[in-house]
Amino acid sequence: MSDGPGVDVERALGETEAIDPPESFVRQANVSDPSIHEAFASNWPECWERAADLLDWESAYDAVLDDSDEPFYEWFTGGKLNAAYNCVDRHVEAGGKNRAAIKWVGKRDETRTYTYQDLHREVNEFAAALRDLGVGEDDVVTLYMPMIPELPVAMLACARIGAPHSVVFAGFSADALATRLARADSEYLVTCDGYYRRGTAFNLKSKADNALLDVNHDVRETVVVDRLGDEMGHHLPSHQRDYGDLLDDHAGERVDPVPRDAEDMLFLMYTSGTTGEPKGVTHATGGYLAQAAWTSHAVLDLEPEDTHWCSADIGWITGHTYVVYGPLALGATTTMYEGTPDYPDRDRVWEIVDTNAVDVFYTAPTAIRAFMKWGEEYPERHDLSSLRLLGTVGEPINPRAWQWYYEHVGGGECPVVDTWWQTETGGMMISTLPGVDAMKPGSAGPPLPGIDAEVVDAAGDPVDAGGAGYLTVAKPWPGMLRTLYGDDDRFVEECWRRDDDGGYRYVAGDGATVDGDGYVTVLGRIDDVLNVSGRRLGTMEIESAIVGVEGVAEAAVVGADDGPDTAVFAYVSTENGYDASEELRERIVETVGETIAPFARPERVVFAPDLPKTRSGKIMRRLLTAVASGDDLGNTSALRNPEVVGEIQAAVRDE
Ligand code: WT7
């Protein structure tokens, strides 16, 4: 933490008027007592019992927090519970068997509803199948699946038998899947033949098969869901299993939910970090589920009667926590949509809200900005009066997009919660409580009760009101990651720093400001991680893919301003004897698509004779970011080769 964060303080401190939550909302809110902030602060960490109380424990925990081995904090130690029991069985037992658990919307006119009873049956059958295939407690099962109900079923089946799942986003490439299978030593894969986008069938199975050819350890069993029927003409080789056949073989079977220690791993999820290697963020059963349920209750305001729609893909943490675990832990109805928001028309999302009478809608700023661009005529085509609360997550939301969402989707009557959190935090961390706190468009809000988020300077001291700094969390929280899979050292190194008093502080990698009311405005990433449309990409990961291309000597990847969005910019210098040709450019873009994912492909590839370096040989990314965004270059005196700057600027202009 040497340089100050490169943040746009002016933008953050622009005047924003506070908006009180609508009376009608407050009257019915799950949490509406303003003293909750103080009540949690003065009773920390015991305040978190309130979250744990939303769950059914097989045996009670002895301590809320065990901090004897920092930063390897443990929550609700000694307690035992099962996540699938909490998300399914207990709602059936309590008389909710006929309530919808999952409402799924596929391609045009195709829908499926799973009641809690249906979910119970299929989770049990698939859990029985997995167990018979040899999956034991603590075996990692990799799930490479699109947005179909079988994905949450598989997650819950794993949870039922105590096998951690590792979901790999279906948009990732075969290489990315192979890396994740290998790093987690995962011997079981559940995948799918394909999925529909814009009415067209996409092949997933061939990517899965290519990944299986690549991994050098033994993947013992592969299960394939048949989503496309005959469309792709897949033939399962005899060593792979058909999901439907497995259910038939285990029809009506029950598997007792395995009691798990609160600290046992519920799942791991690979995300981008500051090195080239994806990091396996691990989450523990008790703390994660408690925070997922608590934030779904207090922030999303969910009740069992509610239909919730979080539009995130389950392949990301947002989908894990707020499509699957949070809403289902509370016994609510969760909505899943396989398609895209503008097919067959740009009112698709509002049509789904209308048809299903969605109460709570949670999406990303990039989607809201697209809705805004398309125009209010699309939401106006539908009755959106079922909506009670709106949410946003994934990247900063500009006040204009916030206002548009509030007015044209919420009709000025639904609070908007701007929730800051990360894969590592497991659940929401900073947000207004919609029944308590006033909203300030563009600012996420105060830290949630029990969360000690602080914006600090390079020395680790809290900044004054109005100041900018690093977003950190001074005290642990239940949903926090427990380690990076198989790499405790990297966990300590990358996620924490020590204060002068020796205490550990979680470092989020974001820059932020804080105002006089304690509202935090998140400005964006300050480490070598990009946030492109709410998706996290490690610059090093993309760079190492690019330097793998024949003819490339060096590469530096930065994020550039592209309107309110971020675009991936790659600066590349070629090896001696190789031309900066159009062909090379295409190969670079293709390679990134193949080794990581199509959404990681650079928007622009700029060839430069050399990259700007400091005297110690470090590439000066700040400068490259400024060039890409057309900003002022600032001080370039630390450069060893200042002459390249002009050449790079010319290359960006001419290209
Ligand atoms: C990064 C985490 C769990 C959220 C989905 C992405 C950015 C997230 C906000 C927000 C401004 C936000 C941060 C964070 N971010 N929410 N409300 N306002 N920025 O999870 O892939 O782990 O990325 O997303 O930069 O560090 P992720």
XYZ file of C-alpha atoms and ligand atoms in Angstrom:
682
model
C 0.000 0.000 0.000
C 2.463 2.631 -1.120
C 0.780 4.891 -3.641
C -2.478 6.581 -2.724
C -5.486 5.070 -4.428
C -6.133 6.529 -7.848
C -9.632 7.729 -7.184
C -11.974 10.356 -8.475
C -12.818 12.191 -5.284
C -14.695 15.024 -6.983
C -17.141 12.630 -8.531
C -17.702 10.873 -5.262
C -18.323 14.028 -3.292
C -20.790 15.524 -5.744
C -23.841 16.807 -3.890
C -26.312 14.033 -3.337
C -29.616 14.604 -1.654
C -30.714 12.033 0.891
C -34.015 10.288 0.234
C -35.978 8.841 3.142
C -37.374 5.338 2.723
C -41.073 5.431 1.799
C -43.414 5.208 4.829
C -45.351 2.356 3.279
C -42.156 0.317 3.067
C -40.974 1.107 6.596
C -44.306 0.039 8.101
C -43.919 -3.507 6.806
C -40.103 -3.831 6.889
C -38.410 -6.772 8.602
C -36.025 -4.313 10.245
C -37.271 -0.815 10.988
C -35.867 0.070 14.398
C -33.096 2.680 13.959
C -31.439 1.567 17.190
C -30.222 -1.583 15.421
C -26.925 0.051 14.390
C -26.112 0.976 17.976
C -27.464 -2.296 19.371
C -25.110 -4.315 17.162
C -22.116 -2.037 17.784
C -22.426 -2.229 21.561
C -22.914 -5.980 21.607
C -20.262 -7.198 19.187
C -19.675 -10.076 18.341
C -22.712 -11.507 20.188
C -24.955 -9.354 17.970
C -24.367 -11.950 15.265
C -26.454 -14.457 17.217
C -29.383 -12.681 15.668
C -28.222 -13.931 12.261
C -27.520 -17.451 13.534
C -31.032 -17.515 15.036
C -32.498 -17.447 11.540
C -31.101 -20.962 11.045
C -31.915 -24.361 12.487
C -28.907 -25.833 14.263
C -28.517 -29.553 14.735
C -26.480 -28.777 17.828
C -25.876 -25.399 19.417
C -22.588 -23.524 19.055
C -20.354 -22.864 22.089
C -18.947 -19.516 21.008
C -20.008 -16.865 18.525
C -16.412 -16.022 17.573
C -13.102 -17.732 18.172
C -10.295 -15.284 17.403
C -7.477 -17.236 19.020
C -5.650 -17.790 15.705
C -5.919 -14.538 13.730
C -6.687 -14.085 10.873
C -8.068 -17.643 10.816
C -11.217 -16.573 12.619
C -13.907 -19.119 13.391
C -17.608 -18.422 13.834
C -20.275 -20.312 15.779
C -17.713 -22.902 16.792
C -18.973 -26.211 18.069
C -22.306 -25.752 16.313
C -23.539 -28.258 13.768
C -25.985 -27.717 10.936
C -26.756 -28.730 7.380
C -27.271 -26.074 4.700
C -29.619 -28.187 2.555
C -31.757 -28.982 5.602
C -31.972 -25.245 6.305
C -32.811 -24.352 2.698
C -35.278 -27.155 1.987
C -36.399 -29.688 4.628
C -37.339 -27.305 7.380
C -39.712 -25.387 5.117
C -41.413 -28.632 4.092
C -41.671 -29.649 7.752
C -43.135 -26.265 8.668
C -46.021 -26.655 6.230
C -44.529 -24.879 3.236
C -44.288 -27.877 0.938
C -46.541 -26.400 -1.733
C -44.887 -22.975 -1.792
C -42.761 -22.300 -4.869
C -39.051 -22.576 -4.112
C -37.719 -21.963 -7.633
C -39.511 -20.316 -10.513
C -37.486 -20.869 -13.636
C -37.929 -19.038 -16.923
C -36.201 -20.539 -19.942
C -36.500 -19.677 -23.560
C -39.749 -18.129 -24.745
C -42.834 -19.544 -22.999
C -40.810 -22.233 -21.274
C -41.157 -22.241 -17.479
C -40.715 -24.682 -14.622
C -41.708 -24.301 -11.005
C -40.248 -26.350 -8.188
C -42.243 -26.327 -4.985
C -40.296 -26.956 -1.787
C -41.645 -30.503 -1.983
C -40.318 -30.925 -5.541
C -36.973 -29.476 -4.513
C -36.826 -31.801 -1.523
C -37.450 -34.840 -3.702
C -34.891 -33.985 -6.376
C -32.187 -32.850 -3.949
C -32.559 -36.142 -2.085
C -32.464 -38.230 -5.244
C -29.422 -36.477 -6.602
C -27.697 -36.608 -3.208
C -28.312 -40.375 -3.212
C -26.890 -40.600 -6.721
C -23.765 -38.615 -5.844
C -23.190 -40.720 -2.768
C -23.486 -43.902 -4.850
C -21.032 -42.529 -7.374
C -18.543 -42.371 -4.518
C -18.746 -38.725 -3.435
C -17.825 -38.587 0.235
C -17.837 -35.827 2.837
C -15.318 -33.098 1.930
C -14.856 -34.270 -1.680
C -15.017 -31.239 -3.964
C -17.667 -31.528 -6.690
C -17.268 -29.152 -9.634
C -20.460 -27.825 -11.200
C -20.118 -26.394 -14.716
C -23.691 -25.555 -15.536
C -25.880 -22.831 -16.995
C -28.879 -21.186 -15.335
C -31.113 -24.240 -15.039
C -32.808 -25.536 -11.852
C -30.507 -28.566 -11.809
C -27.682 -26.234 -10.752
C -29.178 -25.222 -7.371
C -30.397 -28.819 -6.987
C -26.817 -30.053 -7.443
C -25.461 -27.436 -5.015
C -27.965 -28.445 -2.361
C -27.387 -32.164 -3.003
C -23.664 -31.584 -2.379
C -24.436 -29.600 0.768
C -26.713 -32.408 1.961
C -23.903 -34.975 1.903
C -21.218 -32.554 3.117
C -19.357 -32.304 -0.194
C -18.167 -28.745 -0.975
C -19.174 -27.545 -4.434
C -17.092 -25.468 -6.782
C -19.312 -23.802 -9.358
C -17.532 -22.664 -12.519
C -19.411 -20.031 -14.539
C -20.643 -21.596 -17.811
C -19.180 -18.648 -19.756
C -15.660 -19.684 -18.763
C -13.528 -21.523 -21.286
C -12.399 -25.169 -21.247
C -8.949 -24.024 -20.047
C -10.430 -22.085 -17.152
C -12.526 -25.110 -16.144
C -9.499 -27.418 -16.375
C -7.464 -25.108 -14.127
C -10.246 -24.995 -11.541
C -10.782 -28.766 -11.577
C -7.072 -29.306 -11.127
C -6.477 -26.701 -8.429
C -9.322 -28.091 -6.331
C -8.266 -31.711 -7.007
C -11.882 -32.232 -7.885
C -12.734 -35.768 -9.012
C -16.405 -35.191 -9.798
C -17.928 -32.998 -12.463
C -21.581 -32.205 -13.051
C -22.217 -30.430 -16.331
C -24.820 -30.017 -19.039
C -25.069 -30.505 -22.790
C -25.807 -26.848 -23.396
C -28.183 -23.938 -22.990
C -30.196 -21.432 -24.960
C -29.257 -17.830 -25.637
C -31.439 -15.655 -27.862
C -33.265 -18.741 -29.032
C -30.063 -20.452 -30.151
C -28.588 -23.572 -28.564
C -25.073 -23.183 -27.152
C -22.794 -26.130 -26.656
C -21.365 -26.485 -23.161
C -20.524 -30.159 -23.253
C -17.745 -29.824 -25.824
C -16.004 -27.283 -23.567
C -16.393 -29.658 -20.614
C -14.988 -32.550 -22.684
C -12.004 -30.453 -23.753
C -11.342 -29.551 -20.135
C -11.484 -33.239 -19.172
C -8.875 -34.028 -21.829
C -6.650 -31.345 -20.298
C -6.736 -32.167 -16.591
C -4.010 -34.551 -15.630
C -5.628 -35.963 -12.518
C -8.377 -38.521 -12.551
C -11.868 -37.050 -12.804
C -13.703 -40.175 -11.743
C -17.272 -39.346 -12.595
C -18.980 -36.935 -14.950
C -22.721 -36.356 -14.819
C -24.443 -34.586 -17.709
C -27.814 -32.840 -17.593
C -29.794 -33.097 -20.818
C -31.042 -29.567 -21.452
C -31.114 -29.531 -25.234
C -32.689 -32.869 -26.071
C -31.687 -33.822 -29.594
C -30.639 -30.339 -30.589
C -26.891 -30.957 -30.340
C -27.065 -34.662 -31.005
C -24.816 -35.534 -28.068
C -24.131 -39.153 -27.333
C -22.972 -39.834 -23.827
C -19.942 -42.090 -23.767
C -20.504 -45.063 -21.483
C -18.306 -43.698 -18.715
C -20.407 -40.545 -18.343
C -23.771 -40.509 -16.555
C -27.036 -38.971 -17.538
C -28.560 -36.842 -14.770
C -32.114 -37.958 -15.582
C -31.154 -41.646 -15.504
C -29.504 -41.161 -12.128
C -32.693 -39.597 -10.738
C -34.726 -42.508 -12.107
C -32.345 -45.008 -10.525
C -32.746 -43.268 -7.174
C -36.415 -42.351 -7.421
C -37.965 -41.686 -4.038
C -34.727 -42.254 -2.100
C -33.922 -40.130 0.941
C -30.529 -39.193 2.297
C -30.219 -37.887 5.836
C -28.617 -34.437 5.830
C -25.070 -34.796 7.169
C -24.537 -32.614 10.250
C -21.614 -30.320 9.406
C -19.446 -28.354 11.788
C -20.160 -24.657 11.452
C -16.590 -24.239 10.204
C -16.734 -27.061 7.637
C -16.439 -25.849 4.067
C -19.748 -25.308 2.291
C -18.197 -24.333 -1.042
C -15.275 -22.788 -2.768
C -15.376 -20.369 -5.638
C -12.522 -19.226 -7.828
C -12.136 -15.516 -8.359
C -9.533 -13.152 -9.772
C -6.787 -11.823 -7.560
C -3.710 -9.731 -8.034
C -1.574 -12.613 -9.287
C -2.101 -14.634 -12.461
C -3.575 -17.547 -10.523
C -7.288 -17.594 -9.751
C -7.845 -17.816 -6.027
C -10.068 -20.419 -4.418
C -12.144 -18.505 -1.909
C -13.520 -20.935 0.673
C -16.693 -20.360 2.669
C -17.732 -22.088 5.891
C -21.187 -23.553 6.455
C -22.423 -21.748 9.580
C -21.127 -18.209 9.202
C -21.798 -17.970 5.484
C -25.356 -19.248 5.749
C -26.077 -17.016 8.751
C -24.926 -13.896 6.916
C -26.714 -14.930 3.702
C -29.980 -15.409 5.596
C -29.564 -12.308 7.759
C -28.809 -9.923 4.885
C -31.653 -11.430 2.816
C -33.902 -10.700 5.802
C -32.620 -7.274 6.845
C -31.527 -5.769 3.503
C -33.598 -7.576 0.848
C -36.476 -7.649 3.360
C -37.504 -11.122 2.203
C -40.423 -13.032 3.683
C -41.508 -16.588 2.813
C -44.405 -15.146 0.776
C -42.055 -13.139 -1.426
C -40.922 -13.781 -4.954
C -37.348 -12.656 -5.204
C -35.397 -12.183 -8.404
C -31.663 -11.736 -8.324
C -30.635 -11.615 -11.967
C -27.020 -12.676 -11.373
C -25.732 -15.945 -12.766
C -25.254 -18.612 -10.106
C -21.706 -18.986 -11.441
C -20.814 -15.864 -9.465
C -20.987 -15.274 -5.717
C -24.036 -13.016 -6.088
C -25.978 -15.957 -7.472
C -24.734 -18.303 -4.750
C -25.821 -16.026 -1.945
C -28.893 -14.249 -3.319
C -30.332 -16.663 -5.898
C -29.752 -19.813 -3.864
C -28.732 -19.781 -0.212
C -30.223 -16.538 1.181
C -33.749 -16.687 -0.289
C -34.075 -20.452 0.181
C -32.826 -20.300 3.781
C -35.737 -17.932 4.436
C -38.221 -20.141 2.595
C -38.960 -17.546 -0.093
C -39.453 -18.073 -3.847
C -36.374 -17.468 -5.964
C -36.539 -16.683 -9.685
C -34.062 -17.944 -12.273
C -33.842 -16.772 -15.873
C -31.757 -18.559 -18.469
C -31.818 -15.891 -21.167
C -30.760 -12.322 -21.882
C -32.646 -9.113 -21.018
C -33.205 -7.965 -24.608
C -34.499 -11.124 -26.222
C -37.018 -11.437 -27.767
C -37.477 -7.760 -26.871
C -36.083 -5.172 -24.515
C -38.984 -5.548 -22.126
C -38.180 -9.182 -21.288
C -37.111 -8.442 -17.701
C -40.239 -6.376 -16.977
C -42.428 -9.025 -18.555
C -40.953 -11.580 -16.137
C -41.444 -9.235 -13.174
C -45.054 -8.673 -14.223
C -45.947 -12.313 -14.947
C -44.418 -13.610 -11.725
C -45.390 -10.656 -9.514
C -41.794 -10.239 -8.361
C -41.541 -8.435 -5.016
C -37.800 -7.811 -4.803
C -35.508 -7.283 -7.793
C -31.710 -7.258 -7.460
C -29.457 -6.565 -10.435
C -26.210 -4.907 -11.573
C -25.537 -1.270 -12.539
C -24.407 -2.338 -16.004
C -27.884 -3.811 -16.604
C -29.568 -0.693 -15.194
C -27.525 1.515 -17.527
C -28.602 -0.640 -20.469
C -32.284 -0.368 -19.398
C -31.852 3.392 -19.153
C -30.330 3.569 -22.630
C -33.177 1.524 -24.119
C -35.698 3.899 -22.569
C -38.571 3.946 -20.111
C -41.076 2.782 -22.720
C -40.021 -0.817 -21.953
C -40.772 -0.869 -18.214
C -43.891 1.196 -18.974
C -45.321 -1.677 -21.007
C -45.807 -3.729 -17.847
C -47.437 -3.649 -14.455
C -44.530 -3.410 -12.025
C -46.658 -2.637 -8.992
C -45.700 -5.940 -7.318
C -42.198 -4.551 -6.706
C -41.469 -3.482 -3.132
C -37.676 -3.167 -3.105
C -34.888 -2.777 -5.657
C -31.227 -3.618 -5.262
C -27.964 -3.152 -7.094
C -24.548 -4.793 -6.768
C -21.268 -5.412 -8.525
C -19.850 -2.004 -9.328
C -20.421 1.638 -8.476
C -23.735 2.999 -9.692
C -23.794 6.544 -10.998
C -26.493 8.758 -9.406
C -28.277 9.216 -12.747
C -28.714 5.470 -13.255
C -29.766 5.149 -9.597
C -32.448 7.823 -10.084
C -33.693 6.220 -13.273
C -34.045 2.838 -11.538
C -35.809 4.453 -8.570
C -38.271 6.353 -10.736
C -38.929 4.222 -13.802
C -38.748 0.781 -12.241
C -39.700 1.503 -8.648
C -42.182 4.278 -9.419
C -40.584 6.310 -6.617
C -42.081 3.927 -4.069
C -39.439 1.232 -3.679
C -36.260 1.805 -1.712
C -33.094 1.091 -3.714
C -30.324 -0.694 -1.821
C -26.819 -0.278 -3.262
C -25.014 -3.207 -1.698
C -21.226 -3.413 -1.566
C -19.635 -6.777 -0.990
C -17.309 -9.298 -2.632
C -16.738 -12.985 -3.314
C -14.514 -12.926 -0.229
C -17.087 -11.354 2.085
C -19.743 -13.987 1.287
C -22.630 -11.568 1.784
C -23.527 -7.888 1.835
C -21.309 -5.609 3.937
C -22.210 -1.998 3.170
C -25.756 -0.935 2.339
C -28.561 1.125 3.705
C -31.114 -0.845 5.708
C -34.157 -0.087 3.572
C -36.515 0.228 6.528
C -34.146 2.416 8.536
C -31.604 4.488 6.623
C -32.008 7.361 4.199
C -30.639 6.678 0.705
C -28.007 8.765 -1.051
C -27.904 7.950 -4.765
C -24.403 6.885 -5.752
C -23.294 6.048 -2.222
C -23.661 2.476 -0.946
C -24.444 3.648 2.580
C -23.226 2.950 6.091
C -21.650 -0.392 6.962
C -24.343 -2.902 7.912
C -24.856 -3.457 11.653
C -22.018 -5.584 13.029
C -19.692 -4.786 10.108
C -16.714 -2.616 11.004
C -15.849 -1.270 7.544
C -13.391 1.628 7.576
C -11.805 3.798 4.921
C -8.147 4.231 5.889
C -5.048 5.973 4.584
C -1.790 4.263 3.629
C -0.753 4.189 7.302
C -3.956 2.366 8.232
C -5.557 5.329 10.005
C -9.212 6.144 9.287
C -9.563 9.086 6.900
C -11.528 12.171 7.928
C -15.037 12.706 6.614
C -14.783 13.707 2.977
C -11.469 11.929 2.513
C -10.590 9.042 0.219
C -8.615 5.935 1.027
C -8.569 2.165 1.106
C -11.722 0.263 1.973
C -10.958 -2.165 4.804
C -12.813 -4.130 7.466
C -11.358 -3.840 10.946
C -13.177 -6.747 12.565
C -14.065 -10.207 11.238
C -17.621 -11.081 10.168
C -19.419 -14.447 9.906
C -19.587 -14.713 6.095
C -15.889 -13.957 5.584
C -13.748 -16.298 3.527
C -11.867 -18.774 5.720
C -8.805 -19.159 3.526
C -7.721 -19.496 -0.084
C -8.032 -23.164 -0.987
C -4.718 -24.872 -0.307
C -2.892 -21.585 0.170
C -3.081 -20.219 3.716
C 0.009 -18.053 3.105
C -1.544 -16.254 0.156
C -4.700 -15.752 2.246
C -2.766 -13.991 5.000
C -0.609 -12.101 2.519
C -3.254 -10.912 0.056
C -6.314 -10.360 2.223
C -5.016 -8.902 5.470
C -2.687 -6.280 6.801
C -1.547 -5.706 10.342
C -2.243 -2.514 12.187
C 0.386 -0.969 14.434
C -1.301 -2.557 17.422
C -0.860 -5.970 15.787
C -4.539 -6.474 14.939
C -5.582 -7.812 11.540
C -7.523 -5.707 9.090
C -9.176 -7.102 5.937
C -8.164 -5.217 2.791
C -10.833 -5.206 0.091
C -8.766 -3.828 -2.800
C -11.262 -1.014 -3.405
C -10.834 2.731 -3.061
C -13.621 4.595 -1.256
C -14.661 7.848 0.366
C -16.700 8.317 3.496
C -18.931 11.297 4.311
C -19.915 12.967 7.569
C -22.813 10.555 8.075
C -20.519 7.567 7.702
C -21.847 6.732 4.220
C -19.278 4.946 2.101
C -18.973 5.605 -1.613
C -17.006 2.894 -3.369
C -14.886 4.239 -6.211
C -13.542 1.043 -7.749
C -10.613 -1.336 -7.660
C -7.193 -0.021 -6.776
C -5.250 -3.262 -7.090
C -4.431 -5.120 -10.298
C -7.967 -6.322 -10.708
C -10.484 -4.906 -13.183
C -14.218 -4.714 -12.767
C -15.748 -5.063 -16.224
C -19.546 -4.971 -16.160
C -19.516 -6.253 -12.609
C -17.160 -9.106 -13.454
C -13.818 -9.334 -11.838
C -10.783 -9.943 -14.003
C -7.166 -10.154 -12.882
C -4.895 -8.105 -15.138
C -2.100 -10.647 -14.583
C -4.349 -13.491 -15.673
C -5.081 -11.756 -18.977
C -1.446 -10.709 -19.404
C -0.164 -14.230 -18.986
C -2.634 -15.430 -21.617
C -1.384 -12.722 -24.001
C 2.328 -13.380 -23.516
C 1.601 -17.013 -24.352
C 0.874 -15.921 -27.930
C 3.800 -16.438 -30.297
C 5.382 -13.139 -31.207
C 4.398 -11.269 -28.046
C 7.274 -10.012 -25.910
C 5.425 -8.170 -23.173
C 1.891 -7.212 -22.283
C 0.216 -4.871 -19.835
C -3.530 -4.862 -19.304
C -5.436 -1.959 -17.773
C -9.016 -0.826 -17.441
C -10.006 2.242 -19.431
C -13.024 4.491 -19.040
C -15.645 3.635 -21.615
C -18.492 5.960 -20.735
C -19.688 4.871 -17.293
C -18.227 1.415 -17.955
C -14.755 -0.059 -17.980
C -13.136 -1.620 -21.032
C -10.135 -3.953 -21.137
C -7.125 -2.334 -22.839
C -4.064 -4.413 -23.695
C -0.708 -2.832 -24.483
C 1.550 -5.263 -26.283
C 5.127 -5.109 -27.480
C 6.212 -7.654 -30.074
C 9.243 -9.872 -30.169
C 12.035 -9.096 -32.591
C 11.075 -10.241 -36.055
C 7.324 -10.086 -35.458
C 5.107 -7.408 -36.919
C 2.370 -5.642 -35.075
C -0.097 -7.093 -37.553
C -3.852 -7.325 -37.639
C -3.426 -11.080 -37.560
C -1.438 -10.949 -34.329
C -4.061 -8.679 -32.820
C -6.764 -11.190 -33.674
C -4.744 -14.048 -32.251
C -4.308 -12.142 -28.990
C -8.029 -11.445 -28.663
C -8.907 -15.041 -29.536
C -6.398 -16.485 -27.084
C -7.799 -14.481 -24.192
C -11.280 -15.674 -25.167
C -10.121 -19.265 -25.246
C -7.947 -19.385 -22.149
C -10.163 -17.282 -19.885
C -13.575 -16.354 -21.241
C -15.130 -14.388 -24.080
C -16.042 -11.541 -21.718
C -12.340 -11.089 -20.861
C -11.335 -10.329 -24.464
C -9.613 -6.946 -24.750
C -11.676 -4.201 -26.308
C -8.496 -2.747 -27.762
C -5.007 -4.085 -28.356
C -2.441 -1.318 -28.688
C 0.983 -2.247 -30.073
C 3.838 -0.296 -28.577
C 7.574 -0.531 -29.174
C 8.150 -0.784 -25.446
C 6.094 -0.400 -22.265
C 6.718 2.461 -19.842
C 8.868 1.204 -16.966
C 10.236 2.566 -13.739
C 13.958 2.369 -13.065
C 13.385 -0.860 -11.182
C 11.717 -2.321 -14.289
C 8.105 -2.225 -13.108
C 5.530 -1.398 -15.737
C 3.855 1.890 -14.817
C 0.213 0.950 -15.160
C -1.108 4.239 -13.829
C 0.319 5.862 -16.930
C -1.173 3.283 -19.268
C -4.581 3.717 -17.649
C -4.331 7.472 -18.131
C -3.340 7.055 -21.779
C -6.217 4.630 -22.389
C -8.751 6.971 -20.811
C -7.250 10.097 -22.377
C -6.496 11.547 -18.938
C -3.701 13.792 -17.787
C -0.499 11.753 -17.432
C 0.719 13.308 -14.195
C 4.313 12.912 -13.144
C 6.434 10.765 -15.464
C 9.805 11.530 -13.933
C 10.155 8.053 -12.430
C 10.277 6.518 -15.915
C 13.406 4.919 -17.316
C 12.117 5.260 -20.873
C 9.946 8.409 -20.999
C 10.245 8.529 -24.782
C 7.826 5.586 -25.184
C 4.939 7.566 -23.717
C 4.518 9.749 -26.794
C 4.745 6.725 -29.043
C 2.068 4.909 -27.078
C -0.224 7.924 -27.127
C 0.209 8.099 -30.884
C -0.531 4.383 -31.201
C -3.753 4.761 -29.205
C -4.805 7.727 -31.350
C -3.976 6.180 -34.704
C -5.313 2.748 -34.083
C -15.970 -6.114 -6.341
C -16.274 -7.518 -5.900
C -20.482 -9.594 -4.604
C -20.699 -8.557 -5.537
C -20.561 -9.019 -6.959
C -19.159 -8.961 -7.466
C -17.205 -4.191 -6.767
C -19.385 -4.801 -5.651
C -20.302 -2.850 -5.352
C -21.079 -1.685 -5.072
C -19.330 -0.382 -5.906
C -19.035 -2.668 -5.952
C -16.058 -3.854 -5.845
C -15.751 -5.179 -5.186
N -18.496 -3.905 -6.127
N -20.482 -4.180 -5.200
N -22.311 -1.760 -4.536
N -20.545 -0.469 -5.355
N -18.548 -1.432 -6.210
O -18.327 -9.742 -6.651
O -16.609 -10.414 -8.332
O -16.140 -10.539 -5.858
O -16.287 -8.336 -7.053
O -17.102 -5.594 -7.031
O -14.974 -3.421 -6.616
O -14.442 -5.270 -4.690
P -16.801 -9.833 -6.968
